[in-house]
mmCIF file of C-alpha atoms in Angstrom:
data_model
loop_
_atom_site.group_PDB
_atom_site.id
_atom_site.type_symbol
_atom_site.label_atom_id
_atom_site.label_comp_id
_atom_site.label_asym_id
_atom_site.label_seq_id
_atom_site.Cartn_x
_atom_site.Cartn_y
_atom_site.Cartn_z
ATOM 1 C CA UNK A 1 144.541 198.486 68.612
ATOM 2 C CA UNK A 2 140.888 199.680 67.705
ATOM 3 C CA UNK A 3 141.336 196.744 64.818
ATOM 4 C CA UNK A 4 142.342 194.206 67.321
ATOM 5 C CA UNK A 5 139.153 195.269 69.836
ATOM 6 C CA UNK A 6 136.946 194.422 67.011
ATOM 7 C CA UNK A 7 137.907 190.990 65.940
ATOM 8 C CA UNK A 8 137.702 190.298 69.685
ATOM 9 C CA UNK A 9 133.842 191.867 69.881
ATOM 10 C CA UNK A 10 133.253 189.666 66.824
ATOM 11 C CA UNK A 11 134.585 186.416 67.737
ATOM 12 C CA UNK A 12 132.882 186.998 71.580
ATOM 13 C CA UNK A 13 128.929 187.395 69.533
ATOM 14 C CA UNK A 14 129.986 184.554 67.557
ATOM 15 C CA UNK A 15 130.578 182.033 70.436
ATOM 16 C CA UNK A 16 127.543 183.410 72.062
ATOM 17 C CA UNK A 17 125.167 182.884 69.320
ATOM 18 C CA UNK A 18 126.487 179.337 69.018
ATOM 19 C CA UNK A 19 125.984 179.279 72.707
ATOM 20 C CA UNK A 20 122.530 180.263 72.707
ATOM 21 C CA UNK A 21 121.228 178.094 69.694
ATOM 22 C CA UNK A 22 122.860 175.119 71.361
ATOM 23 C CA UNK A 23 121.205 175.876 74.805
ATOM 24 C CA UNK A 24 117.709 174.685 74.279
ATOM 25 C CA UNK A 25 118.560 171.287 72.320
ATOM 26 C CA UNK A 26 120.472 170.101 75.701
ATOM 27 C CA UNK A 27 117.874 171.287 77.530
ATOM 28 C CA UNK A 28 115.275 169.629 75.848
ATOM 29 C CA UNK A 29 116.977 166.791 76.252
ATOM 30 C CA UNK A 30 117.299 166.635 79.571
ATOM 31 C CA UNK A 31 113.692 167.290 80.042
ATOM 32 C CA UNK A 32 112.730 164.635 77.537
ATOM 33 C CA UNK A 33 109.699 161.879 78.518
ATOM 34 C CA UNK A 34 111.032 158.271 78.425
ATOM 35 C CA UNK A 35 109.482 156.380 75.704
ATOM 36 C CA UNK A 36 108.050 152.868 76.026
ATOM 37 C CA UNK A 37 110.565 150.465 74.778
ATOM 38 C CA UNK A 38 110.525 146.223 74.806
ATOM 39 C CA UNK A 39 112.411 146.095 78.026
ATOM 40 C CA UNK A 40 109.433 148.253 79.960
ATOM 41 C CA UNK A 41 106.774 146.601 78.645
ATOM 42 C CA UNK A 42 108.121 143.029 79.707
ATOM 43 C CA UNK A 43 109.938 144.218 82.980
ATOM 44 C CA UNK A 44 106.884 144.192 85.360
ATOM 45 C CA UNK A 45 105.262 140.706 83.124
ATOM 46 C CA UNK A 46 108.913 138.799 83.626
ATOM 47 C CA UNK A 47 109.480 139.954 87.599
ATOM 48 C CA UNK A 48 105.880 139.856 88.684
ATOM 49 C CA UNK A 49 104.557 136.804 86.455
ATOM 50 C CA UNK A 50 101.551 134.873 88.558
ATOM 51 C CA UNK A 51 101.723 137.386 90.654
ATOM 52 C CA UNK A 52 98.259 139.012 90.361
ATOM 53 C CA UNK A 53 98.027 141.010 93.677
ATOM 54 C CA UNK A 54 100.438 143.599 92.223
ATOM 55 C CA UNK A 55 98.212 144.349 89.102
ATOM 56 C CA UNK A 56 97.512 148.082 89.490
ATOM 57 C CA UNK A 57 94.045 149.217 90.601
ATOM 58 C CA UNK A 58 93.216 151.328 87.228
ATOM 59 C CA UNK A 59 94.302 148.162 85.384
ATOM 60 C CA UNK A 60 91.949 145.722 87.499
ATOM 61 C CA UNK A 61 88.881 148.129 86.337
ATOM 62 C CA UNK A 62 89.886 148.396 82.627
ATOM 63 C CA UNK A 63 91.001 145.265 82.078
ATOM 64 C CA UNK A 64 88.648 142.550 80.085
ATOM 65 C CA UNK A 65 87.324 139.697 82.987
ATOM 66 C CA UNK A 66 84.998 137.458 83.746
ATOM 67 C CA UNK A 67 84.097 134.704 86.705
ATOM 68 C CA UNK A 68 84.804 130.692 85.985
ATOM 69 C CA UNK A 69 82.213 128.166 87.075
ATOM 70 C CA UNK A 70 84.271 128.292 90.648
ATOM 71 C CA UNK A 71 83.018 131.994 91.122
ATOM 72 C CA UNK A 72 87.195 132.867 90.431
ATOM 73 C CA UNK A 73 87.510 135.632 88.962
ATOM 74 C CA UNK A 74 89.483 135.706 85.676
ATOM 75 C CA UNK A 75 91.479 138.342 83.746
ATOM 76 C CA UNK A 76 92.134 138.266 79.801
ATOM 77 C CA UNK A 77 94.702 140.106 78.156
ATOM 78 C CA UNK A 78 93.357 141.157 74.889
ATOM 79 C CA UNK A 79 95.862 141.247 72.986
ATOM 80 C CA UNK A 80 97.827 137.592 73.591
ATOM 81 C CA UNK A 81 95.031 136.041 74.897
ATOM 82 C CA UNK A 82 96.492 135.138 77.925
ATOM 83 C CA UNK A 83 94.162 134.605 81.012
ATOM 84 C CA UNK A 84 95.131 134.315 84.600
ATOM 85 C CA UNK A 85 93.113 133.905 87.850
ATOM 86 C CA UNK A 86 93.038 136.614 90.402
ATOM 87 C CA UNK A 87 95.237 135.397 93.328
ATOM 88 C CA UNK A 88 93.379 137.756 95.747
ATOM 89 C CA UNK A 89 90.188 136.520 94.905
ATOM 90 C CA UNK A 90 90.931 132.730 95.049
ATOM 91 C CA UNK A 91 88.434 130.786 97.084
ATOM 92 C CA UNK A 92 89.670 127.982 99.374
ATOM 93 C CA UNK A 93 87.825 124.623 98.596
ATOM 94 C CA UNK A 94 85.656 122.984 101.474
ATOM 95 C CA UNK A 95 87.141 120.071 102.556
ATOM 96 C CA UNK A 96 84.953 117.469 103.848
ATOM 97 C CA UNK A 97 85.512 116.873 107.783
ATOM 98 C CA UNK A 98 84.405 113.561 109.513
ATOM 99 C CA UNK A 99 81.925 111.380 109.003
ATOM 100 C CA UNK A 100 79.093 112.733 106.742
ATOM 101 C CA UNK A 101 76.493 110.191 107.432
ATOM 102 C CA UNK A 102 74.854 109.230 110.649
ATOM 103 C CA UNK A 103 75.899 106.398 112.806
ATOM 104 C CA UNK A 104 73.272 103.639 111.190
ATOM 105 C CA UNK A 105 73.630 104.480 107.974
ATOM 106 C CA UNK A 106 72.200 101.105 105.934
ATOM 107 C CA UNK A 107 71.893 97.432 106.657
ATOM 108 C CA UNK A 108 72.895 95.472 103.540
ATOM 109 C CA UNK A 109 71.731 91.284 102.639
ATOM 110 C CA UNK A 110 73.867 89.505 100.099
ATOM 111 C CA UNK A 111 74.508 85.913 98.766
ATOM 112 C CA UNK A 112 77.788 85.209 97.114
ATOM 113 C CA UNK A 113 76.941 82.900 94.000
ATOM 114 C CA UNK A 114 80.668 82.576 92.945
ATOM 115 C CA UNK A 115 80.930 78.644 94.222
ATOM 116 C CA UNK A 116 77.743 77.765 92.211
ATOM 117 C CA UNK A 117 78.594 79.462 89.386
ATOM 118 C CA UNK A 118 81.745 78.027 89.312
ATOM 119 C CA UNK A 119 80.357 74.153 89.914
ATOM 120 C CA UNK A 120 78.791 74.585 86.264
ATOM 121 C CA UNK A 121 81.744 75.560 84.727
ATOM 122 C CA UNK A 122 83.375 71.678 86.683
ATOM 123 C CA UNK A 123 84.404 72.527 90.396
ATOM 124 C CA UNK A 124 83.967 70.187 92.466
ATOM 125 C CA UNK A 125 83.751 72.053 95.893
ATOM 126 C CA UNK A 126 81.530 74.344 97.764
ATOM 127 C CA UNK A 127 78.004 75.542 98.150
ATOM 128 C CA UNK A 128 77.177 78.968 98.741
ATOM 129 C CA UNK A 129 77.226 81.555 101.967
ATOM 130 C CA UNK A 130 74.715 84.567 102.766
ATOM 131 C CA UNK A 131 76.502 87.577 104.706
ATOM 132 C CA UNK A 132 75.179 90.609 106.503
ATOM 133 C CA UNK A 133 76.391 93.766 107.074
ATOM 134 C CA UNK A 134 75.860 96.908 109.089
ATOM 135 C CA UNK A 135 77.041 100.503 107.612
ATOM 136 C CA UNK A 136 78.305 102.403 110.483
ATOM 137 C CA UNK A 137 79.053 106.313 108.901
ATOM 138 C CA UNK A 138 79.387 104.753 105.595
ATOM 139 C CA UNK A 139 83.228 103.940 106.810
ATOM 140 C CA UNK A 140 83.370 101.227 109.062
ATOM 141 C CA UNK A 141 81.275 97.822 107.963
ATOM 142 C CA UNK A 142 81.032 94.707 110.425
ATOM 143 C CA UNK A 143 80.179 91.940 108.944
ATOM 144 C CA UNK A 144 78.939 88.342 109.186
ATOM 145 C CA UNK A 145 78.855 85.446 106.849
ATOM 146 C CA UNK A 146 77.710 82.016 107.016
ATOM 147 C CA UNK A 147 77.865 79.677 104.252
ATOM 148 C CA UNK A 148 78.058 75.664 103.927
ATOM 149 C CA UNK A 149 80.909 73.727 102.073
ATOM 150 C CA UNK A 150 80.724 70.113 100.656
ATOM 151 C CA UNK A 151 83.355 68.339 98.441
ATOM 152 C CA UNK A 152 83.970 65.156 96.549
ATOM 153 C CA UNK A 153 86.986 65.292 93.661
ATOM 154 C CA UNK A 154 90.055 62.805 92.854
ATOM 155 C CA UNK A 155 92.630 65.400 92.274
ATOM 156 C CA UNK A 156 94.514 65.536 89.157
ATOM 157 C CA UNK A 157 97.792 65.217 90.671
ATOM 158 C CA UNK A 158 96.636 62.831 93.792
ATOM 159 C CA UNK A 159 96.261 59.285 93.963
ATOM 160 C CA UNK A 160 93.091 59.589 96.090
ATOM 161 C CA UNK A 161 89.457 60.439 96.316
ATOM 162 C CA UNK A 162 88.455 63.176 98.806
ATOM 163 C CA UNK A 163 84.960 63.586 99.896
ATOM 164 C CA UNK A 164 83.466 65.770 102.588
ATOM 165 C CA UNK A 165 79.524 66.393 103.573
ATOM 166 C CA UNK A 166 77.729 69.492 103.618
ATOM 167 C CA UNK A 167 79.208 71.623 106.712
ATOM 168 C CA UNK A 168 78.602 75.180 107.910
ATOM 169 C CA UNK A 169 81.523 77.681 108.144
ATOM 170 C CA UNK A 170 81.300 81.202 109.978
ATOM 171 C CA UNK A 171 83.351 84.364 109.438
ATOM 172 C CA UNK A 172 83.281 87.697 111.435
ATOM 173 C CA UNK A 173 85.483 90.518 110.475
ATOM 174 C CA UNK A 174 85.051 94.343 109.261
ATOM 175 C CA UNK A 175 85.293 96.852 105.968
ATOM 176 C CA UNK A 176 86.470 99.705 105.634
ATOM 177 C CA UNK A 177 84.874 101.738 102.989
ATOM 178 C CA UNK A 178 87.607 104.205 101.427
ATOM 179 C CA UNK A 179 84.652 106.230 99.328
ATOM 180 C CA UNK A 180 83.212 106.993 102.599
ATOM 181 C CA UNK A 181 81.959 110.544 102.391
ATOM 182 C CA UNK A 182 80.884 109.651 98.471
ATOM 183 C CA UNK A 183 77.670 108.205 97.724
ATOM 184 C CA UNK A 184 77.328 104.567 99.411
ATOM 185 C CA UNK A 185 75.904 103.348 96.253
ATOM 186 C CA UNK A 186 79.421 102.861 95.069
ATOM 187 C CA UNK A 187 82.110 101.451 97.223
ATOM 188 C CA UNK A 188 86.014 100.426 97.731
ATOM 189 C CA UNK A 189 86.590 98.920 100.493
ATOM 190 C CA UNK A 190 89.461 96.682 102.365
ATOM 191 C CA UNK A 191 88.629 94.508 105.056
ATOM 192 C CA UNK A 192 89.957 91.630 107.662
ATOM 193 C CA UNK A 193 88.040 88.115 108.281
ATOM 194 C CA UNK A 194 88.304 85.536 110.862
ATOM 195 C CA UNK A 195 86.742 81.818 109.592
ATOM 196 C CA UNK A 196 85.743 78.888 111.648
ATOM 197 C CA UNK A 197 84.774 75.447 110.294
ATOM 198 C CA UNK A 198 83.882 71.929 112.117
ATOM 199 C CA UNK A 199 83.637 69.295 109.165
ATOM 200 C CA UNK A 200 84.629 65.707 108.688
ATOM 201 C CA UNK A 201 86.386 63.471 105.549
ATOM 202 C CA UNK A 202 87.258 60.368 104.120
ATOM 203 C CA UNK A 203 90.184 59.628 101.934
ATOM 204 C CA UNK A 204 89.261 56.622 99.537
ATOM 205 C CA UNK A 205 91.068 54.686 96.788
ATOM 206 C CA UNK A 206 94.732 55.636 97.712
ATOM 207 C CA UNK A 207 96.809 53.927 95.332
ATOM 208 C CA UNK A 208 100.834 53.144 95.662
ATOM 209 C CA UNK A 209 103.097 51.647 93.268
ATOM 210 C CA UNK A 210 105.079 48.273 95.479
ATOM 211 C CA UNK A 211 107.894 48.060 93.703
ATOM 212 C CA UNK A 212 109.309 45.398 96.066
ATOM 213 C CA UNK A 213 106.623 43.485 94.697
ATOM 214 C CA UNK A 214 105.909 44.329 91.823
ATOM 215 C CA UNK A 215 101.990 45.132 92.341
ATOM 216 C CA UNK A 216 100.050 48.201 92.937
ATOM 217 C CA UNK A 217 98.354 48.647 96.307
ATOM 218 C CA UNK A 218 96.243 50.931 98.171
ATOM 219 C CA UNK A 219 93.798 51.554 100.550
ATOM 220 C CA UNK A 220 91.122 54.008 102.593
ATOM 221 C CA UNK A 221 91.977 56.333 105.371
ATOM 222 C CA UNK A 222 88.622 56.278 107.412
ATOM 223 C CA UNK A 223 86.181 58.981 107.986
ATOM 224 C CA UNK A 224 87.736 62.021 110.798
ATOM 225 C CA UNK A 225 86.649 65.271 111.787
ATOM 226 C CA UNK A 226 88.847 68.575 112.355
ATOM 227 C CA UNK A 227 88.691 71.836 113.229
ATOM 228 C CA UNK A 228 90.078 74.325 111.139
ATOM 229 C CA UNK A 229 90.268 78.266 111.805
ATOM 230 C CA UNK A 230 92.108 80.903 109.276
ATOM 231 C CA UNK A 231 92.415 84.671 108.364
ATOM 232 C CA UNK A 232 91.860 86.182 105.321
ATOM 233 C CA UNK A 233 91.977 89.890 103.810
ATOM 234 C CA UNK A 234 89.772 91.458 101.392
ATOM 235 C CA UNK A 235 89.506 93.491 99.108
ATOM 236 C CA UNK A 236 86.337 94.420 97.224
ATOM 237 C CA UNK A 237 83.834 96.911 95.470
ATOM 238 C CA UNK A 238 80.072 97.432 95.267
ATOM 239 C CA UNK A 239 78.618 98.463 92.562
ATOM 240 C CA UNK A 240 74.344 99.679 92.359
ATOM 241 C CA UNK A 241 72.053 97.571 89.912
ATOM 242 C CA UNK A 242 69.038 99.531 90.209
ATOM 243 C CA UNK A 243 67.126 100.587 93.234
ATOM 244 C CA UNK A 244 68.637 99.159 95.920
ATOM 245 C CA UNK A 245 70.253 95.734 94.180
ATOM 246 C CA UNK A 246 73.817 96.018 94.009
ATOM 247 C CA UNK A 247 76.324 93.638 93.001
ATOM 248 C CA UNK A 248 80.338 93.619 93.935
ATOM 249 C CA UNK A 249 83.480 91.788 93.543
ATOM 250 C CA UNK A 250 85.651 90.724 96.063
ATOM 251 C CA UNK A 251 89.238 89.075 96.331
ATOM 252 C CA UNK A 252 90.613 87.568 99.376
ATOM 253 C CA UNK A 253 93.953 86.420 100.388
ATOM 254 C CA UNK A 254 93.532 83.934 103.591
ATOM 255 C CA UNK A 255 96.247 81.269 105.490
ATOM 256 C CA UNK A 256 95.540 79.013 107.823
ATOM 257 C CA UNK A 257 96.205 79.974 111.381
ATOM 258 C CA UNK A 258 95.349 76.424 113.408
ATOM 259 C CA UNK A 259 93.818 72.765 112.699
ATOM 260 C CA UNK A 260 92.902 70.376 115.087
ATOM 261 C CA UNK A 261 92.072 66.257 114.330
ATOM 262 C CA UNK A 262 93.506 64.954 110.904
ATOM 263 C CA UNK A 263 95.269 62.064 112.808
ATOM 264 C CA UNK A 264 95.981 60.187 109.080
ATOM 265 C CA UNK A 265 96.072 62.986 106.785
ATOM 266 C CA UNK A 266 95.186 66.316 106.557
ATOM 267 C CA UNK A 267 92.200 67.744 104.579
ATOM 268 C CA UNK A 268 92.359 68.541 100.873
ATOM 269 C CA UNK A 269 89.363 71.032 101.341
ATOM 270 C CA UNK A 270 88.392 73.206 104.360
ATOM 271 C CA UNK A 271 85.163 74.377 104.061
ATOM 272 C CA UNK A 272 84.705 78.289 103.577
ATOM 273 C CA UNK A 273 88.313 78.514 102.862
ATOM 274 C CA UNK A 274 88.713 76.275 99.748
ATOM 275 C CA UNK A 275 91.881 73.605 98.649
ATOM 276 C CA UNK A 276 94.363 73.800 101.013
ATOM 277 C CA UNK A 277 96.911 74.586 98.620
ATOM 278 C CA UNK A 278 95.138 77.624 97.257
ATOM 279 C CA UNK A 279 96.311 81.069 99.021
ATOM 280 C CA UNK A 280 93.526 83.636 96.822
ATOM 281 C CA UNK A 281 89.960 83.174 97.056
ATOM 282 C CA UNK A 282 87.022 85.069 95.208
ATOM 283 C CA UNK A 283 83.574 86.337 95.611
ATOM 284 C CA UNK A 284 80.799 87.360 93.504
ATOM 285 C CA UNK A 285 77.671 88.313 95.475
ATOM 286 C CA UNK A 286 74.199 90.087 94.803
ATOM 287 C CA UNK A 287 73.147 92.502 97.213
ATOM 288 C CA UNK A 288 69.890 94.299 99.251
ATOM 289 C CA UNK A 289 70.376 97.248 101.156
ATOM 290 C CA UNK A 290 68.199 98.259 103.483
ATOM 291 C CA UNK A 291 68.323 102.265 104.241
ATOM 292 C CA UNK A 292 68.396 103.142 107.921
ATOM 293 C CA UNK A 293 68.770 106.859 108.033
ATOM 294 C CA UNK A 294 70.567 108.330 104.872
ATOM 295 C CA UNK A 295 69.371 111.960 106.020
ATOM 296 C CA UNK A 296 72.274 114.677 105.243
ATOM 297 C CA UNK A 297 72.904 118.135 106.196
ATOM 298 C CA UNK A 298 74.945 119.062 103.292
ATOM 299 C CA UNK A 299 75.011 118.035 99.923
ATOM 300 C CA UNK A 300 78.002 116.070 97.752
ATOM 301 C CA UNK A 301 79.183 118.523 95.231
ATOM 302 C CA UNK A 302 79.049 115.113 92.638
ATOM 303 C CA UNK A 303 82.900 114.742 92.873
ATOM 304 C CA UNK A 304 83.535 110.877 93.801
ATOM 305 C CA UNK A 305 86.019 111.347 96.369
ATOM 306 C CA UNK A 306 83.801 113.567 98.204
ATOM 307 C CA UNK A 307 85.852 116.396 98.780
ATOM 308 C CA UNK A 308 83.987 119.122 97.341
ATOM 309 C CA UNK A 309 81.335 119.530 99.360
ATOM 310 C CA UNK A 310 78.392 122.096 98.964
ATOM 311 C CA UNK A 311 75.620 124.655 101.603
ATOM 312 C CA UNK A 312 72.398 123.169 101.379
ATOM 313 C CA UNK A 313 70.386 124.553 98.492
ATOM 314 C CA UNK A 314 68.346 128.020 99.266
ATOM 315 C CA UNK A 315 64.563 127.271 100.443
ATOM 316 C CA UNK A 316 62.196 129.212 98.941
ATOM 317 C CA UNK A 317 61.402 132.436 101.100
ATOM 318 C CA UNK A 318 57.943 133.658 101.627
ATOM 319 C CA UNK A 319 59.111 137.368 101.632
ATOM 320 C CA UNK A 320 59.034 138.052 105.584
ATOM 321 C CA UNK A 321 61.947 139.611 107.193
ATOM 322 C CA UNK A 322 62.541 141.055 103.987
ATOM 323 C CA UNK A 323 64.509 144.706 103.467
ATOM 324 C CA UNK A 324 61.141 146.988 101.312
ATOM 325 C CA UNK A 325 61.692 147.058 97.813
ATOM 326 C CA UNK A 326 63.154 143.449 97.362
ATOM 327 C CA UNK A 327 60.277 141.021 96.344
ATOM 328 C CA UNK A 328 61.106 137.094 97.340
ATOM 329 C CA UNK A 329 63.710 135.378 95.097
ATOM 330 C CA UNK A 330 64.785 139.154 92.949
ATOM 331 C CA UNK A 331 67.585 140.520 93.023
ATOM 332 C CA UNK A 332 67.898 144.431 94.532
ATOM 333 C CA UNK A 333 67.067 146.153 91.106
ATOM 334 C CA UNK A 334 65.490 143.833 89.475
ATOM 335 C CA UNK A 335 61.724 143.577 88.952
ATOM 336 C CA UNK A 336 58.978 146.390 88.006
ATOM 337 C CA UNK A 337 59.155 149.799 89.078
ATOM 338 C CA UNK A 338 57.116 150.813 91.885
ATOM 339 C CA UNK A 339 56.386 154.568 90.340
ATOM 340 C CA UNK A 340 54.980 152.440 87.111
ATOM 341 C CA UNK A 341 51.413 150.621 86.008
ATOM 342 C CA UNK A 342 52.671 147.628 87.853
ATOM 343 C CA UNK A 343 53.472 148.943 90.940
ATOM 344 C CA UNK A 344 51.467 149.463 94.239
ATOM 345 C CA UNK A 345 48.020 150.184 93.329
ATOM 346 C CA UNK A 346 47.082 154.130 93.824
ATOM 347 C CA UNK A 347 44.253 154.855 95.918
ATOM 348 C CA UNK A 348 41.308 156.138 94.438
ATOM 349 C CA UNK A 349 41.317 159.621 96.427
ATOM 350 C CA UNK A 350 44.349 160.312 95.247
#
């Protein structure tokens, strides 16, 4: 019995031994620190990626940045490389509202030289025109042309001679300058035209082939007048020379919208509008403008479209009205120290 109590004393230390040396292991693991691992350094890059206004506050004050030329401010991870704008911080551009430039902005002279011009190179129609035009906001353009038209040509697939004198021709019609909060040196612009044009013809030397007879005929259609009025759109640039010469293209599409006279034939060319077959028209024209009132109150940030726009440059302040210690056009900190050589002279009692 005693020899039985004693195995049973020995075995019991035994298991508690092994107990107690296991003990602290489990406990130790329990209590253990997660380690960093892939998976927790990617978690909060792969959820929150872009999304800057969750970086943590330490991490905003330790973390490598700088500001972009948009006063943004930008953070760099150090090691990738990466860099990535601060959402919070993110300025809103100014977007340009209205009409920039006063009412009267310009008055602009031009002569279209694309008919003379093009009677070197063998045409055998037109003159010239002279137009005017007002700049209302930069935006919307009337405008006003009067040229003079004159033709004499035997067409190459006619069996006549047309000839018309020198007549005048109007048009009246508008622009619209797309560019128009950009600089109003350079311009795209679409517009609509209304043309009017009194003139008279002959028709000469019309031939026909008799075949009754064997002989070739013809004869002359005598001098009429007509009245012709049409539309035409445009479409156009301007481009500045130097100073204020400019020079721009122009395309137009025009019809025909009524004719009057014509009683033996109808005109070959209507002056203003050119051959009556012909549906796209061109112009080529130097220009003067005049400036009426290009005064501003803000300033184009240089971006074409004009969108961008810019405050008004600082003025130079004279120092009134100014907190003491801040000298005109330095910074809070920045300039010599009063309590030093350079600052306020000491007074010679002191």
């Amino acid at each position: 019995m005693r020899q039985a109590l004693r195995t049973i004393m020995i075995h019991a230390t035994v298991i508690l031994l092994a107990a107690l040396y296991a003990a602290p292991d489990a406990a130790a693991q329990r209590r253990i620190t997660p380690v960093d691992n892939p998976a927790t350094t990617t978690q909060a890059k792969n959820e929150f990626e872009g999304d800057t206004a969750r970086i943590n506050a330490r991490k905003r004050a330790t973390m490598v940045h700088y500001h972009d030329d948009n006063g943004n401010l930008v953070y760099v991870d150090t090691v990738t490389g990466e860099e990535w704008r601060d959402s919070t911080t993110i300025k809103a551009k100014a977007k340009a509202i209205g009409n920039i430039y006063p009412l009267f902005e310009s008055l602009t002279v031009g002569v279209n030289i694309f008919d003379p011009v093009m009677r070197l190179t063998g045409q055998k129609y037109g003159l010239g025109e002279a137009w005017v035009m007002l700049n209302l906001h930069n935006r919307y353009q009337p405008v006003i042309e009067v040229g003079l038209g004159q033709a004499k040509a035997t067409p190459d697939d006619g069996n006549f001679t047309y000839s018309s004198g020198v007549a005048p021709y109007f048009r009246i019609g508008a622009n619209y300058n797309f560019l128009y909060n950009s600089n109003p040196d350079y311009q795209f612009y679409g517009g609509l035209r209304f043309g009017l044009t009194s003139f008279s013809y002959k028709i000469t030397d019309v031939s026909f082939d008799n075949g009754y007879w064997g002989e070739d005929g013809g004869f002359d259609i005598p001098r009429q007048s007509t009245t012709a009025c049409y539309y035409e759109v445009v479409f156009g640039c301007k481009v500045k020379l130097f100073g204020n010469l400019s020079a721009g293209w122009a395309v137009r599409y025009h019809r025909l919208m009524s004719e009057s006279g014509g009683y033996y034939g109808q005109p070959w060319y209507i002056p203003g509008f050119g051959t009556r077959r012909s549906k796209i028209g061109a112009a080529f024209s130097i220009m003067y403008t005049i400036p009426i009132n290009r005064k501003k109150d803000i300033i184009l940030d240089g971006d074409a479209n004009g969108d961008d726009l810019l405050p008004p440059p600082p003025t130079e302040n004279s120092g009134e009205d100014l907190p003491d210690g801040i000298l005109p056009g330095i910074a809070p900190g920045v300039g010599p120290d009063p309590n030093t050589e350079f600052g306020p002279e000491t007074p010679s009692n002191a």
